[in-house]
Short mmCIF file of C-alpha atoms in Angstrom, two decimals:
data_model
loop_
_atom_site.label_atom_id
_atom_site.label_comp_id
_atom_site.label_asym_id
_atom_site.label_seq_id
_atom_site.Cartn_x
_atom_site.Cartn_y
_atom_site.Cartn_z
CA MET A 1 -18.02 -29.62 42.77
CA ARG A 2 -15.92 -27.01 44.39
CA ARG A 3 -12.06 -28.11 42.51
CA PHE A 4 -14.42 -28.39 38.75
CA ALA A 5 -15.92 -24.69 39.49
CA THR A 6 -11.96 -23.55 39.93
CA PHE A 7 -11.01 -25.69 35.72
CA PRO A 8 -10.77 -22.31 34.09
CA ALA A 9 -13.59 -23.22 31.53
CA VAL A 10 -15.95 -23.15 34.24
CA LYS A 11 -14.51 -20.17 34.94
CA ALA A 12 -15.22 -18.81 31.15
CA LEU A 13 -18.55 -20.28 31.00
CA PRO A 14 -20.13 -16.83 32.63
CA GLY A 15 -18.77 -14.28 30.30
CA LEU A 16 -18.69 -16.58 27.09
CA LEU A 17 -22.24 -17.12 27.62
CA ALA A 18 -22.61 -12.97 27.80
CA VAL A 19 -21.18 -12.85 24.84
CA VAL A 20 -23.24 -15.34 23.09
CA VAL A 21 -26.53 -13.25 24.35
CA LEU A 22 -25.04 -10.11 23.02
CA TRP A 23 -24.11 -11.48 19.72
CA GLU A 24 -27.73 -12.54 19.44
CA ILE A 25 -29.17 -9.60 20.47
CA ALA A 26 -26.53 -7.89 17.99
CA ALA A 27 -28.09 -9.93 15.31
CA ARG A 28 -31.65 -9.96 15.75
CA LEU A 29 -31.01 -5.45 16.06
CA ASN A 30 -29.29 -5.69 12.61
CA ALA A 31 -31.70 -8.02 10.90
CA GLY A 32 -30.86 -8.12 7.33
CA SER A 33 -28.29 -5.52 7.09
CA PHE A 34 -25.79 -8.34 5.73
CA VAL A 35 -23.51 -8.04 7.89
CA LEU A 36 -24.66 -10.59 11.33
CA ALA A 37 -25.24 -13.58 12.25
CA GLY A 38 -26.83 -14.78 14.85
CA PRO A 39 -25.24 -17.78 16.50
CA GLY A 40 -29.24 -19.57 16.56
CA ALA A 41 -29.03 -19.02 12.72
CA ILE A 42 -25.55 -19.74 12.35
CA ALA A 43 -26.12 -23.15 14.47
CA VAL A 44 -29.74 -24.23 12.25
CA TYR A 45 -27.19 -23.66 8.73
CA LEU A 46 -24.46 -25.87 10.43
CA TRP A 47 -27.61 -28.52 11.05
CA ASP A 48 -28.58 -28.38 7.52
CA ASN A 49 -26.03 -28.58 4.86
CA ALA A 50 -23.57 -30.94 8.21
CA GLY A 51 -23.15 -32.92 4.88
CA LEU A 52 -21.56 -30.54 2.47
CA LEU A 53 -19.75 -28.31 5.23
CA GLY A 54 -18.14 -32.23 6.73
CA ARG A 55 -16.83 -32.08 3.19
CA ALA A 56 -15.89 -29.21 2.26
CA LEU A 57 -14.23 -29.35 6.12
CA ALA A 58 -12.25 -32.59 5.36
CA ALA A 59 -10.29 -31.25 2.87
CA SER A 60 -8.97 -27.77 4.46
CA LEU A 61 -7.95 -30.03 6.92
CA HIS A 62 -6.25 -32.12 4.46
CA SER A 63 -4.41 -29.22 2.89
CA ALA A 64 -3.90 -27.46 6.99
CA ALA A 65 -2.44 -30.78 9.03
CA TRP A 66 0.06 -31.63 5.17
CA GLY A 67 1.48 -27.63 5.37
CA PHE A 68 1.70 -27.57 9.30
CA LEU A 69 3.91 -31.12 8.35
CA TRP A 70 5.59 -29.74 6.17
CA GLY A 71 5.84 -25.87 7.17
CA ASN A 72 7.31 -26.82 10.71
CA LEU A 73 9.13 -29.76 9.77
CA ALA A 74 10.92 -26.98 6.91
CA ALA A 75 11.28 -24.65 10.57
CA MET A 76 13.24 -27.15 12.93
CA ALA A 77 15.55 -27.67 9.80
CA LEU A 78 16.32 -24.26 9.56
CA ALA A 79 16.20 -23.60 13.35
CA VAL A 80 18.76 -26.78 14.03
CA THR A 81 21.41 -25.21 11.03
CA VAL A 82 21.33 -21.88 12.16
CA VAL A 83 22.24 -23.32 15.75
CA LEU A 84 24.87 -25.65 15.17
CA VAL A 85 26.77 -23.10 12.31
CA PRO A 86 25.68 -19.61 13.55
CA ARG A 87 27.12 -17.66 10.67
CA SER A 88 24.10 -18.75 8.83
CA GLU A 89 22.11 -16.91 11.01
CA ARG A 90 21.64 -13.27 9.19
CA LEU A 91 21.43 -14.77 5.78
CA ILE A 92 19.11 -18.07 6.57
CA GLY A 93 16.56 -15.72 9.08
CA THR A 94 16.57 -13.10 6.51
CA LEU A 95 15.72 -15.22 3.48
CA ALA A 96 13.10 -17.10 5.64
CA LEU A 97 11.60 -13.50 6.60
CA ILE A 98 11.92 -13.05 3.33
CA VAL A 99 9.46 -15.44 2.22
CA PHE A 100 7.07 -15.14 5.43
CA CYS A 101 6.48 -11.27 4.42
CA LEU A 102 5.87 -12.92 0.36
CA PRO A 103 2.08 -12.09 -0.07
CA LEU A 104 -0.61 -14.37 0.20
CA VAL A 105 -2.94 -12.76 -2.24
CA ALA A 106 0.12 -12.76 -4.71
CA THR A 107 2.04 -16.14 -4.23
CA GLY A 108 -1.20 -18.36 -4.73
CA PRO A 109 -2.65 -17.53 -7.90
CA ILE A 110 1.05 -17.90 -9.33
CA LEU A 111 1.17 -21.42 -7.09
CA ARG A 112 -2.69 -22.25 -8.76
CA VAL A 113 -0.95 -21.85 -12.32
CA LEU A 114 2.18 -24.51 -11.49
CA PHE A 115 -0.25 -26.07 -9.97
CA GLY A 116 -3.24 -26.88 -11.32
CA THR A 117 -6.33 -26.92 -9.73
CA GLY A 118 -5.44 -30.01 -6.47
CA ALA A 119 -4.22 -29.69 -3.67
CA GLY A 120 -0.93 -27.80 -4.08
CA PRO A 121 -1.34 -24.04 -4.14
CA GLN A 122 -3.28 -24.99 -0.75
CA ILE A 123 -0.60 -27.19 1.47
CA THR A 124 1.91 -25.28 0.20
CA LEU A 125 0.33 -21.92 1.63
CA ALA A 126 -0.05 -23.39 4.69
CA ALA A 127 3.47 -24.07 5.04
CA LEU A 128 4.73 -20.34 3.99
CA ALA A 129 1.92 -19.42 7.17
CA VAL A 130 3.20 -21.67 9.65
CA TYR A 131 7.56 -22.29 8.60
CA TYR A 132 8.26 -19.18 10.82
CA THR A 133 5.66 -19.22 13.63
CA THR A 134 7.69 -21.97 14.87
CA PHE A 135 11.37 -21.07 13.49
CA LEU A 136 11.08 -17.67 15.38
CA PRO A 137 10.33 -18.97 19.21
CA LEU A 138 11.71 -22.87 18.09
CA VAL A 139 16.01 -20.99 17.90
CA VAL A 140 15.64 -19.28 20.53
CA GLY A 141 14.87 -22.01 22.76
CA LEU A 142 17.41 -23.66 21.43
CA ARG A 143 19.82 -21.56 22.58
CA ALA A 144 18.41 -21.16 26.28
CA VAL A 145 20.02 -23.06 27.86
CA PRO A 146 23.16 -22.65 30.62
CA ARG A 147 26.17 -22.00 29.23
CA GLY A 148 27.35 -24.59 31.95
CA TRP A 149 25.33 -27.87 30.02
CA LEU A 150 26.65 -27.73 27.14
CA ASP A 151 30.36 -27.21 28.81
CA LEU A 152 29.62 -30.31 30.75
CA VAL A 153 29.27 -31.80 27.50
CA GLU A 154 32.31 -30.64 25.90
CA ILE A 155 34.32 -31.76 28.90
CA HIS A 156 32.82 -35.52 27.87
CA GLY A 157 34.57 -35.00 24.80
CA ARG A 158 31.26 -34.49 22.41
CA GLY A 159 30.56 -32.20 20.04
CA ARG A 160 27.79 -30.03 19.31
CA LEU A 161 25.52 -32.59 17.30
CA SER A 162 25.50 -34.21 21.27
CA GLN A 163 24.83 -30.65 22.50
CA MET A 164 22.11 -30.77 20.09
CA ILE A 165 19.77 -33.45 21.04
CA HIS A 166 21.06 -34.05 24.65
CA VAL A 167 20.90 -30.51 26.05
CA ARG A 168 19.59 -27.89 23.65
CA ALA A 169 16.52 -30.17 21.97
CA PRO A 170 15.01 -30.75 25.30
CA ALA A 171 15.35 -27.36 26.53
CA ALA A 172 13.86 -26.55 23.39
CA LEU A 173 11.05 -28.41 23.45
CA PRO A 174 8.47 -25.53 25.47
CA TYR A 175 9.35 -22.93 22.40
CA LEU A 176 8.34 -25.44 19.78
CA LEU A 177 5.04 -26.38 21.57
CA ALA A 178 4.96 -22.99 21.83
CA GLY A 179 5.30 -21.96 17.45
CA PHE A 180 3.42 -24.93 16.44
CA GLN A 181 0.39 -23.63 18.85
CA ILE A 182 0.67 -20.38 16.75
CA ALA A 183 0.77 -22.55 13.79
CA ALA A 184 -2.06 -24.32 13.63
CA PRO A 185 -4.93 -21.26 13.55
CA ALA A 186 -2.61 -20.16 10.27
CA ALA A 187 -1.73 -23.44 8.50
CA VAL A 188 -6.17 -23.04 8.06
CA LEU A 189 -5.80 -19.71 7.26
CA GLY A 190 -3.47 -19.97 4.91
CA ALA A 191 -5.22 -23.75 3.35
CA LEU A 192 -8.58 -21.60 2.95
CA VAL A 193 -6.38 -18.93 1.24
CA GLY A 194 -4.97 -21.18 -1.61
CA GLU A 195 -8.70 -22.49 -1.84
CA PHE A 196 -9.82 -19.15 -3.13
CA THR A 197 -7.78 -19.37 -6.17
CA GLY A 198 -9.28 -22.08 -7.83
CA ALA A 199 -9.56 -24.75 -5.88
CA GLU A 200 -12.34 -26.83 -6.87
CA ARG A 201 -13.75 -28.43 -2.92
CA GLY A 202 -13.01 -27.26 0.74
CA LEU A 203 -13.68 -24.50 3.26
CA GLY A 204 -12.81 -21.35 0.83
CA VAL A 205 -14.79 -22.61 -1.61
CA LEU A 206 -17.77 -22.71 0.00
CA THR A 207 -17.15 -18.72 1.97
CA VAL A 208 -16.32 -17.47 -1.89
CA ARG A 209 -19.85 -19.51 -3.13
CA ALA A 210 -21.72 -17.88 0.11
CA MET A 211 -20.33 -14.15 0.07
CA ARG A 212 -21.29 -13.21 -4.03
CA ALA A 213 -24.86 -15.15 -2.83
CA MET A 214 -24.84 -12.34 0.08
CA ASP A 215 -25.09 -15.05 2.39
CA VAL A 216 -24.82 -14.18 5.73
CA ASN A 217 -25.50 -16.90 8.31
CA ALA A 218 -23.10 -19.01 4.85
CA THR A 219 -20.10 -16.88 5.81
CA TRP A 220 -20.55 -16.77 9.05
CA ALA A 221 -21.23 -20.46 9.27
CA VAL A 222 -18.19 -21.06 8.05
CA ALA A 223 -16.21 -18.79 9.72
CA ILE A 224 -17.35 -20.29 12.84
CA LEU A 225 -16.44 -23.49 11.79
CA ALA A 226 -13.12 -22.88 11.04
CA ALA A 227 -12.86 -20.85 14.03
CA THR A 228 -13.84 -23.56 16.10
CA VAL A 229 -11.46 -26.20 14.36
CA SER A 230 -8.42 -23.83 15.00
CA ILE A 231 -9.34 -22.85 18.86
CA ALA A 232 -9.84 -27.01 19.05
CA ALA A 233 -5.85 -27.56 17.38
CA TYR A 234 -4.52 -24.61 20.28
CA GLY A 235 -5.97 -25.79 22.84
CA ALA A 236 -5.02 -30.10 22.09
CA LEU A 237 -1.22 -28.15 21.74
CA GLY A 238 -1.39 -25.97 24.49
CA LEU A 239 -2.91 -29.42 26.31
CA LEU A 240 0.00 -31.29 25.39
CA ALA A 241 3.05 -28.86 26.16
CA ARG A 242 1.28 -28.65 29.68
CA ARG A 243 1.98 -32.45 30.22
CA LEU A 244 5.11 -32.76 28.21
CA SER A 245 6.93 -29.50 30.25
CA ARG A 246 7.10 -28.97 33.55
CA ALA A 247 7.92 -25.79 33.16
CA GLY A 248 7.35 -22.89 30.49
CA PRO A 249 9.79 -21.45 28.35
CA ALA A 250 11.66 -18.34 30.34
CA LEU A 251 10.53 -16.12 27.72
CA LEU A 252 7.56 -16.98 25.41
CA LEU A 253 8.82 -16.10 22.12
CA ALA A 254 11.90 -13.69 22.94
CA PRO A 255 13.68 -13.00 19.40
CA PRO A 256 17.41 -13.59 20.19
CA GLY A 257 19.71 -10.72 21.22
CA VAL A 258 20.52 -8.20 18.84
CA PRO A 259 23.69 -6.98 18.81
CA THR A 260 24.73 -3.45 18.91
CA ASP A 261 28.20 -3.01 17.88
CA ARG A 262 27.19 -3.20 14.11
CA SER A 263 27.73 -0.01 12.23
CA LEU A 264 24.91 0.99 10.01
CA TRP A 265 27.99 0.55 7.32
CA SER A 266 28.88 -2.59 7.66
CA GLY A 267 24.99 -3.52 8.54
CA GLY A 268 24.26 -2.24 4.88
CA LEU A 269 26.58 -4.87 3.28
CA SER A 270 25.65 -7.44 5.10
CA MET A 271 21.90 -6.81 3.92
CA ALA A 272 22.87 -6.13 0.36
CA GLY A 273 24.83 -10.25 0.94
CA VAL A 274 21.57 -11.01 1.85
CA GLY A 275 19.93 -9.65 -0.81
CA LEU A 276 22.54 -10.86 -3.24
CA VAL A 277 22.30 -14.77 -2.50
CA ALA A 278 17.89 -14.33 -2.60
CA VAL A 279 18.77 -12.81 -6.25
CA VAL A 280 20.49 -16.02 -7.47
CA LEU A 281 18.67 -18.11 -5.22
CA TRP A 282 15.22 -16.60 -7.10
CA GLN A 283 17.30 -17.03 -10.82
CA GLY A 284 17.60 -19.97 -10.17
CA VAL A 285 15.31 -21.98 -8.93
CA MET A 286 13.46 -20.31 -12.33
CA ASP A 287 15.76 -22.18 -14.27
CA LEU A 288 16.64 -24.93 -12.98
CA PHE A 289 12.65 -25.38 -13.01
CA ASP A 290 12.60 -24.16 -16.41
CA LEU A 291 9.32 -22.38 -15.49
CA ASN A 292 7.29 -20.26 -18.38
CA THR A 293 8.88 -16.71 -18.41
CA PHE A 294 5.07 -15.15 -19.64
CA PHE A 295 4.26 -15.68 -15.01
CA ALA A 296 7.44 -16.75 -13.84
CA LYS A 297 8.94 -13.52 -14.16
CA ARG A 298 12.74 -13.73 -13.10
CA PRO A 299 15.12 -10.51 -12.01
CA GLY A 300 16.32 -9.06 -14.52
CA ASP A 301 12.88 -9.68 -16.28
CA VAL A 302 11.39 -7.48 -13.13
CA PHE A 303 14.35 -4.73 -13.33
CA ALA A 304 13.54 -4.25 -16.68
CA PHE A 305 9.49 -3.38 -15.38
CA LEU A 306 10.36 -1.23 -13.74
CA PHE A 307 13.97 1.10 -14.56
CA THR A 308 14.26 0.24 -18.54
CA GLY A 309 11.23 -0.68 -19.50
CA PRO A 310 9.82 1.55 -22.28
CA ASP A 311 6.86 2.29 -19.55
CA ALA A 312 8.83 1.84 -16.64
CA ALA A 313 8.01 5.57 -15.21
CA ALA A 314 4.13 4.65 -15.89
CA ASN A 315 4.07 0.70 -13.33
CA ARG A 316 6.20 2.74 -11.07
CA ALA A 317 4.01 5.35 -10.01
CA VAL A 318 1.56 2.93 -10.42
CA LEU A 319 3.24 1.17 -8.12
CA PHE A 320 4.21 3.48 -5.28
CA ALA A 321 1.18 4.81 -5.35
CA ALA A 322 -0.36 1.48 -4.40
CA CYS A 323 2.00 1.29 -1.55
CA GLY A 324 1.07 4.78 -0.57
CA GLU A 325 -2.20 3.78 -0.31
CA THR A 326 -1.58 0.40 2.18
CA LEU A 327 1.29 1.67 3.90
CA THR A 328 -1.69 4.35 5.00
CA PHE A 329 -3.49 2.11 7.22
CA ALA A 330 -1.20 -0.49 7.76
CA LEU A 331 0.97 1.55 9.87
CA PRO A 332 -2.30 2.41 11.92
CA GLY A 333 -3.52 -0.98 12.43
CA TYR A 334 -0.19 -2.11 13.74
CA LEU A 335 -0.07 0.56 15.89
CA VAL A 336 -3.15 -0.08 17.06
CA GLY A 337 -2.93 -3.86 17.09
CA LEU A 338 0.37 -3.09 19.48
CA LEU A 339 -1.16 -0.64 21.87
CA LEU A 340 -4.20 -2.58 22.56
CA GLY A 341 -2.72 -6.08 22.66
CA ALA A 342 -0.25 -5.07 25.41
CA ALA A 343 -2.92 -3.01 27.34
CA LEU A 344 -5.00 -5.63 27.86
CA ALA A 345 -1.92 -7.84 28.65
CA CYS A 346 -1.35 -5.02 31.10
CA ALA A 347 -4.83 -4.40 32.29
CA ILE A 348 -5.00 -8.62 33.27
CA VAL A 349 -2.31 -8.26 35.04
CA LEU A 350 -3.71 -5.63 37.50
CA VAL A 351 -7.75 -7.57 37.04
CA PRO A 352 -6.37 -12.00 37.31
CA GLY A 353 -10.31 -12.32 36.97
CA LEU A 354 -10.23 -10.29 33.51
CA ALA A 355 -8.46 -13.01 31.62
CA HIS A 356 -11.30 -16.07 32.06
CA THR A 357 -13.38 -13.85 29.20
CA ALA A 358 -10.69 -12.17 27.18
CA LEU A 359 -8.59 -14.83 26.43
CA PRO A 360 -11.23 -17.44 25.16
CA VAL A 361 -12.61 -14.40 23.18
CA SER A 362 -9.26 -13.30 22.69
CA VAL A 363 -8.40 -17.10 20.75
CA ALA A 364 -11.71 -17.15 18.61
CA LEU A 365 -11.84 -13.21 17.06
CA ARG A 366 -7.43 -14.95 16.07
CA SER A 367 -8.73 -18.15 14.94
CA ILE A 368 -11.65 -16.32 12.75
CA PRO A 369 -9.87 -16.44 9.62
CA ILE A 370 -8.78 -12.92 8.37
CA ILE A 371 -10.13 -13.16 5.12
CA THR A 372 -14.14 -14.24 5.57
CA THR A 373 -13.91 -11.31 8.02
CA ALA A 374 -12.36 -9.10 6.07
CA PRO A 375 -15.33 -8.36 4.32
CA LEU A 376 -17.96 -8.14 7.20
CA ILE A 377 -15.86 -6.05 9.05
CA VAL A 378 -15.45 -3.60 6.10
CA LEU A 379 -19.04 -4.07 5.13
CA ALA A 380 -20.05 -2.99 8.41
CA LEU A 381 -17.27 -0.05 9.38
CA GLY A 382 -17.50 1.45 5.42
CA ARG A 383 -14.14 0.64 3.14
CA GLY A 384 -12.62 3.49 4.08
CA ALA A 385 -10.00 3.35 6.77
CA THR A 386 -11.90 2.77 10.10
CA GLY A 387 -12.39 -0.53 8.60
CA THR A 388 -9.43 -2.07 7.01
CA ILE A 389 -7.91 -0.29 10.07
CA THR A 390 -9.64 -2.45 12.24
CA ILE A 391 -9.18 -5.63 10.10
CA VAL A 392 -5.48 -4.94 10.67
CA ALA A 393 -5.02 -4.70 14.02
CA VAL A 394 -7.10 -7.12 14.49
CA MET A 395 -4.93 -9.25 13.22
CA ILE A 396 -2.67 -7.91 15.52
CA PHE A 397 -3.92 -8.10 18.81
CA PHE A 398 -4.21 -11.04 19.71
CA PRO A 399 -0.37 -12.52 19.36
CA THR A 400 0.44 -9.61 20.89
CA LEU A 401 -1.37 -9.90 24.51
CA VAL A 402 -0.27 -13.79 24.14
CA THR A 403 3.17 -12.18 23.97
CA CYS A 404 2.89 -9.83 26.12
CA LEU A 405 0.69 -11.25 29.30
CA GLN A 406 3.55 -14.14 29.19
CA GLY A 407 6.60 -11.26 29.54
CA LEU A 408 4.54 -9.56 32.43
CA ARG A 409 4.37 -12.93 33.64
CA GLN A 410 7.85 -14.07 33.74
CA THR A 411 9.40 -11.05 36.11
CA PRO A 412 11.98 -12.41 38.54
CA GLY A 413 10.07 -13.27 41.85
CA GLN A 414 12.65 -11.55 43.79
CA ILE A 415 11.82 -9.06 41.87
CA ILE A 416 8.47 -8.59 43.21
CA ASP A 417 9.50 -10.20 46.82
CA ILE A 418 10.82 -6.92 46.93
CA PHE A 419 7.96 -4.80 45.71
CA ASP A 420 5.74 -7.05 47.97
CA THR A 421 8.53 -5.95 51.06
CA TYR A 422 7.78 -2.29 51.07
CA ALA A 423 4.10 -2.97 50.40
CA ALA A 424 3.82 -1.40 46.72
CA GLY A 425 0.56 -1.46 44.89
CA ARG A 426 -0.40 -3.84 42.15
CA TRP A 427 0.24 -0.21 39.67
CA ARG A 428 3.80 0.55 41.22
CA VAL A 429 4.64 -3.00 40.66
CA LEU A 430 3.70 -3.46 36.81
CA THR A 431 4.97 0.16 36.09
CA LEU A 432 8.08 -0.54 37.87
CA ALA A 433 8.85 -4.05 37.50
CA ARG A 434 6.93 -5.81 34.66
CA LEU A 435 6.93 -3.92 31.94
CA PRO A 436 10.74 -3.81 31.74
CA ALA A 437 10.56 -7.43 31.67
CA MET A 438 7.83 -7.11 28.99
CA LEU A 439 9.26 -5.52 27.12
CA PRO A 440 11.56 -7.61 24.88
CA ALA A 441 8.47 -10.24 24.52
CA PHE A 442 6.00 -7.21 23.51
CA PHE A 443 9.42 -6.27 20.56
CA ALA A 444 9.28 -9.94 19.16
CA SER A 445 5.13 -9.54 18.80
CA ALA A 446 6.49 -6.88 17.22
CA ARG A 447 8.61 -7.58 14.64
CA MET A 448 5.97 -11.26 14.40
CA ALA A 449 3.56 -8.28 13.67
CA ILE A 450 4.98 -6.90 10.85
CA PRO A 451 4.23 -10.22 8.04
CA ALA A 452 1.00 -10.23 9.53
CA ALA A 453 0.45 -6.71 8.91
CA ILE A 454 1.10 -7.27 5.51
CA LEU A 455 -1.73 -10.32 4.88
CA ALA A 456 -4.30 -8.24 6.84
CA VAL A 457 -3.74 -5.55 4.92
CA THR A 458 -3.74 -6.25 1.09
CA THR A 459 -5.88 -9.43 2.11
CA ALA A 460 -8.80 -6.36 3.16
CA GLU A 461 -8.10 -4.44 -0.22
CA TRP A 462 -8.30 -8.25 -2.47
CA LEU A 463 -11.56 -8.85 -0.99
CA ALA A 464 -13.04 -5.18 0.19
CA THR A 465 -11.79 -2.01 -0.59
CA GLY A 466 -10.79 -2.47 -3.62
CA LYS A 467 -7.61 0.04 -2.92
CA GLY A 468 -4.10 -0.37 -2.78
CA ILE A 469 -0.99 -3.00 -3.22
CA GLY A 470 -3.54 -5.81 -2.01
CA ALA A 471 -5.95 -5.07 -4.90
CA LEU A 472 -3.10 -4.32 -7.30
CA MET A 473 -1.94 -8.04 -6.93
CA ALA A 474 -5.66 -9.22 -6.98
CA LEU A 475 -5.99 -7.55 -10.67
CA THR A 476 -3.02 -7.99 -12.31
CA ALA A 477 -3.23 -11.84 -11.49
CA SER A 478 -6.51 -12.24 -12.71
CA THR A 479 -5.44 -10.17 -16.37
CA SER A 480 -1.60 -11.98 -16.07
CA ALA A 481 0.46 -9.32 -16.14
CA TYR A 482 2.40 -10.69 -14.31
CA GLY A 483 5.40 -8.55 -14.80
CA MET A 484 3.27 -5.82 -12.15
CA LEU A 485 2.71 -8.73 -9.48
CA TRP A 486 6.70 -9.88 -8.99
CA SER A 487 7.21 -6.08 -9.19
CA ALA A 488 4.58 -5.46 -6.48
CA VAL A 489 5.26 -8.69 -4.30
CA LEU A 490 8.93 -7.76 -4.19
CA LEU A 491 8.47 -4.25 -2.93
CA VAL A 492 5.82 -5.52 -0.42
CA ALA A 493 8.71 -8.39 0.89
CA LEU A 494 12.21 -5.71 0.81
CA ALA A 495 9.19 -3.74 3.03
CA ALA A 496 8.84 -5.52 5.48
CA ALA A 497 12.52 -6.46 5.93
CA LEU A 498 13.37 -2.73 6.02
CA ALA A 499 10.45 -2.81 9.00
CA TYR A 500 11.54 -5.63 10.86
CA GLY A 501 15.02 -4.62 10.58
CA ALA A 502 13.62 -1.29 12.15
CA VAL A 503 12.02 -2.84 14.35
CA ALA A 504 15.33 -5.04 15.80
CA ARG A 505 17.05 -1.07 16.02
CA ILE A 506 14.62 0.16 18.24
CA GLU A 507 14.39 -3.02 20.28
CA ALA A 508 17.61 -2.95 20.64
CA ARG A 509 17.97 1.06 22.14
CA VAL A 510 14.86 0.79 24.21
CA LEU A 511 16.33 -2.72 25.94
CA ALA A 512 20.01 -0.80 26.26
CA VAL A 513 17.86 1.68 28.56
CA PHE A 514 15.54 -0.04 30.08
CA ALA A 515 15.95 -3.74 30.45
CA PRO A 516 19.46 -4.01 29.51
CA GLU A 517 19.11 -7.21 31.39
CA GLN A 518 16.87 -8.65 29.14
CA GLY A 519 18.46 -7.43 25.72
CA ALA A 520 21.28 -9.71 26.97
CA ARG A 521 20.47 -13.06 25.64
#
């Protein structure tokens, strides 16, 4: 009995029960507000509509599972290529980032035109939502091996392929499974976004109907169902990781070391080369599949729309104004989410008992699809800055919490022993030892949070606020103004790539001062 009481799930039970009780009380106090449904009402709706929800769930899981499979296969292929051919890293990494940053709000309608009413858009969006979250940690894992092991393989006359199979792959397994864990909720989200764009069945379709009818119980029931599936997948993959891995990775999701000896000029030339390759691929794919120029715009079409066409100046004014509105909300939400995630991770290290309640609730919040929570948050907090910033912060908070907590726990034991010898308190150990160890994980989450912030803010603008680049893309997709739509997609992708590069440079400078041993990987 005593052993049973030590299980994490049992320890978390009192806190979770308290959350459920407070949730029910809040729902009853706000009855009729069309914002919050209580656990009791949600349970009744789930029971009464079990058949309908079961069929919709099966359709969504079908799309999410196939997207999860194809996205992760692509991620593994890209990661292996980067490690086997190191010169390809900048090109592949940048192109992968640009594709990952393409806003689902815009790519969804385009894919719907290409694939029609089938499951193609849902599967594609699910794959696009997951591949980068696996690619980044897997590259780290494939490189997280002692040099001596690789030398031993070379001594026996084997090459890079043998190193990959016998040394790198086993070492990368914990990182791969960590990427799978984060990818599981993302696959569900991608499938639901695809269903939002005109699918015939699925949880996303039920969500659209519920929101249009202002059926709060149905909206929350679908959200809870999707969150439950995401949490189950997250937990199952975590259990698999613990079974297959004797020890966790040294630093979860820490990106490869950022080269600091490159000048701005050489870095600019490199990025220009990558941009040229991206443009060539863009044009080549359009021509290869002979896509209709009405909706499949080429680079030349976008250039004319923005610079040489008769209405180019007006088009740029509309586009940049919308982008400015989006940035006003995205940047504060991005910073708030990062700081809250890092702060809670530090609090859990100082007070370990917080983990039993904070982590399950955080997983649940992250697993609820943003397309269902965004309208509810905006309805509760308003269409202004507060609601949108909250949506972005919620989207970023959980990945930051997980990565920072892992980084804090990876502080070398010898350093902790030295502080213990001098009877240093937890706060002093945190500030002088654990925080420097956390910095690589924090910056890794800061990188990964950039696409998440874009997804969150554009989704909020699309579904709730009616402002910014997200609303502009939704409007142009519905009115078939594909010139503006493709221009908006290009601008968002470029902004994300620039922000990612800026974070990388800040990371290199900060780690060089505060944690040089962590930055040199």
